[in-house]
Short mmCIF file of C-alpha atoms in Angstrom, two decimals:
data_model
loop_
_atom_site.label_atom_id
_atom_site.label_comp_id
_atom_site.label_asym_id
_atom_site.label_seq_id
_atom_site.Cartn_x
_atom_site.Cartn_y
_atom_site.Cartn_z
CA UNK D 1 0.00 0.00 0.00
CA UNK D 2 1.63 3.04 -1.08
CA UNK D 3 1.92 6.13 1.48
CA UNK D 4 -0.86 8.40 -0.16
CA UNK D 5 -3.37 5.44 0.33
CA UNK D 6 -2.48 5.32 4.07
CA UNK D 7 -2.81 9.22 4.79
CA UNK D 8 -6.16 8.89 3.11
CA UNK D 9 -7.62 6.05 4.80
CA UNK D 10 -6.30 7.37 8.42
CA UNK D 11 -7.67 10.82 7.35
CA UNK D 12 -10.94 9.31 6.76
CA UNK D 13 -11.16 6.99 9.85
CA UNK D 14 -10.09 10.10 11.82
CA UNK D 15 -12.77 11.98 10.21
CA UNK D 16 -15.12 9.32 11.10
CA UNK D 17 -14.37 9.10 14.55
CA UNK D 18 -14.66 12.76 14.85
CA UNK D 19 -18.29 13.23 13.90
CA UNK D 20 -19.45 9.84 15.63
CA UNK D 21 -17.81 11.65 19.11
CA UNK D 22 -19.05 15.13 17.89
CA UNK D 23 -23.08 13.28 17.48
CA UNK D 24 -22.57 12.06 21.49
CA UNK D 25 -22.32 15.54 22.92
CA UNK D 26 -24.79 18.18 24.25
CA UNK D 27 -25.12 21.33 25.98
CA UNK D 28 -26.67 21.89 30.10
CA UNK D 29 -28.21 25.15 29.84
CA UNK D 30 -28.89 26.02 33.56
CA UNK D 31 -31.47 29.33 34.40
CA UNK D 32 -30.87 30.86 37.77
CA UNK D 33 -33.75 32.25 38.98
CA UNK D 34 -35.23 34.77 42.32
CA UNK D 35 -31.76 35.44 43.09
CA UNK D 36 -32.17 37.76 46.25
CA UNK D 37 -29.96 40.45 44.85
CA UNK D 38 -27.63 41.02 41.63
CA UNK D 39 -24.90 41.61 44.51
CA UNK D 40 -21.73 38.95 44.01
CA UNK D 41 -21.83 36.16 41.22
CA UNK D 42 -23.45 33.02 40.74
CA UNK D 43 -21.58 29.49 40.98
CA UNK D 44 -22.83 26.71 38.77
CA UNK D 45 -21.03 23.22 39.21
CA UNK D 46 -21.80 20.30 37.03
CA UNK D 47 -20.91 17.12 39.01
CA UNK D 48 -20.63 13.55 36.88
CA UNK D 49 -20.27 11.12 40.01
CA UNK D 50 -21.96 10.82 43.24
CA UNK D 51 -18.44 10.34 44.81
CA UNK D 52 -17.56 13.69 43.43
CA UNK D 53 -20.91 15.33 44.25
CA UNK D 54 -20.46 18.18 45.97
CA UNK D 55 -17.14 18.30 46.93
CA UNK D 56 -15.01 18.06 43.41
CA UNK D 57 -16.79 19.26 39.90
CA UNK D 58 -16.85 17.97 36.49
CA UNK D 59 -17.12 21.59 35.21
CA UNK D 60 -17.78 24.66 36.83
CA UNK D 61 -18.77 28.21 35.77
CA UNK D 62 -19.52 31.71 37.93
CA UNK D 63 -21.38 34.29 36.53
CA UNK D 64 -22.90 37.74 36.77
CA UNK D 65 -26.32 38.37 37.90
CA UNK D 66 -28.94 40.97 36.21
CA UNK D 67 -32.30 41.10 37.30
CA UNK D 68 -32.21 38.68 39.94
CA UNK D 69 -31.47 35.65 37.67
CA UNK D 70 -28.46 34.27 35.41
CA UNK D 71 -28.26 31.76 32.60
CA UNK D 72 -24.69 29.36 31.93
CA UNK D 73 -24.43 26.90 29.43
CA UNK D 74 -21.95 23.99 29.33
CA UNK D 75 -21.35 22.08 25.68
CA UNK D 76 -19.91 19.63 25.10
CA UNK D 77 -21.22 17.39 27.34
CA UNK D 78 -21.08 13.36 26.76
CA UNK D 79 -24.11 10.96 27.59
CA UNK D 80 -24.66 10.33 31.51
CA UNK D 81 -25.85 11.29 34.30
CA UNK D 82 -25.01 14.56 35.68
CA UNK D 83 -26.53 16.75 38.76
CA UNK D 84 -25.94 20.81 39.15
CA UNK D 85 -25.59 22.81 41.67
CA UNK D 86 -24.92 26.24 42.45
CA UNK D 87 -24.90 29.07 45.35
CA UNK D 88 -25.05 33.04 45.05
CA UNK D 89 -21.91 33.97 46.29
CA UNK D 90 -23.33 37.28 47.30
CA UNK D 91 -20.49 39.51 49.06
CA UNK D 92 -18.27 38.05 46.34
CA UNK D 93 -15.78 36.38 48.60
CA UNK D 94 -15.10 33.08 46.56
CA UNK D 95 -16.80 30.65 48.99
CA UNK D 96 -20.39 29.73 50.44
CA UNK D 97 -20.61 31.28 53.52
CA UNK D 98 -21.91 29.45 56.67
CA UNK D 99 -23.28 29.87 60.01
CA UNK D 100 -21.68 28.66 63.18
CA UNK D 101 -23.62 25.37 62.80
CA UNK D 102 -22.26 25.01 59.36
CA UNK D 103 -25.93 25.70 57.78
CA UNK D 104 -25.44 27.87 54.64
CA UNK D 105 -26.39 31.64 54.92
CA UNK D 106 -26.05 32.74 51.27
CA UNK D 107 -29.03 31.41 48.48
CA UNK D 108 -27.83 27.90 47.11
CA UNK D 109 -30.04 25.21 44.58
CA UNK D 110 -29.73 21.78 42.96
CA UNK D 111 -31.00 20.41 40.17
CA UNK D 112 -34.50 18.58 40.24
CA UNK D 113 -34.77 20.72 42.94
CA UNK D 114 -33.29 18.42 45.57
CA UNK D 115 -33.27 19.59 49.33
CA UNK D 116 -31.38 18.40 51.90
CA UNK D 117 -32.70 16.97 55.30
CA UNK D 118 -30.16 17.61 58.07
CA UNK D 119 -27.68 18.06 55.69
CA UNK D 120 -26.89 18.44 52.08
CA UNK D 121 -29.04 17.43 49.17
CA UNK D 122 -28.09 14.11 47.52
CA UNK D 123 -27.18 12.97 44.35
CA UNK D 124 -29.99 10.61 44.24
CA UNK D 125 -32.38 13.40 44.49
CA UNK D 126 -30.44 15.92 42.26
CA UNK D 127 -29.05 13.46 39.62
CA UNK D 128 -30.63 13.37 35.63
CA UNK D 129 -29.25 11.71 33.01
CA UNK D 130 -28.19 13.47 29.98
CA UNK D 131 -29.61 11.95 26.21
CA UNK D 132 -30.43 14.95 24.33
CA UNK D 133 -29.47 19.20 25.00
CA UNK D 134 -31.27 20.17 28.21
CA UNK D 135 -32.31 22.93 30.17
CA UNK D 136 -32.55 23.12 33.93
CA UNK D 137 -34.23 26.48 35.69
CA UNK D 138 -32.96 26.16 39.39
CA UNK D 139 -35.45 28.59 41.55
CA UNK D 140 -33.39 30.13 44.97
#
């Protein structure tokens, strides 16, 4: 097989690959909404593991807030089950603040609007799984 045949049959395999990855992807469009203020920015963590829920993200993305609400979109997103959460960071200090019993004091959401009961929400509760593009609206 002479060289030109092999660059054209990798280049075509490559291609292949490419769009057959490409067709497996999808955007999370998450809508913040009832923020209390448009004071500080709003945290958005995708998680991909209940291990990892939480504590570590899969992606992550802060954002302004105008008129009490925010949108973020993550692409590229594979097939699988993913939860979201976020907080509104509102004095803008990098971190969820929280009380001296550890409850939170600044606005914070998951998706399928889970809520925790003496403690954080869960991933069973907050968990979807990803087929198609899809859009979450997380009410504080």
């Amino acid at each position: 097989m002479n060289t030109l045949t092999k660059i054209i049959i990798v280049f075509i395999i490559g291609s292949l690959g490419f769009q057959l990855e490409a067709q497996d992807n999808f955007t999370i469009t998450v809508n913040v909404e009832e923020a209390s203020s448009n004071d500080g920015k709003m945290f958005i963590a995708l998680y991909n593991a209940e291990n990892s829920f939480l504590s570590t993200s899969y992606k992550g993305s802060k954002s302004a807030i105008k008129n009490n609400q925010c949108t973020v979109t993550f692409e590229d997103i594979p097939n699988g089950v993913y939860a979201v959460s976020i907080f509104h960071d509102e004095n803008d200090n990098g971190k969820m603040d929280t009380n001296f019993f550890g409850i939170p004091s600044e606005d914070y959401g998951c998706s399928n609007d889970a809520k925790g009961f003496m403690g954080p929400p869960q991933w069973e509760d907050a968990k979807f799984q990803l087929r198609e593009n899809k859009s979450i609206t997380i009410t504080l």
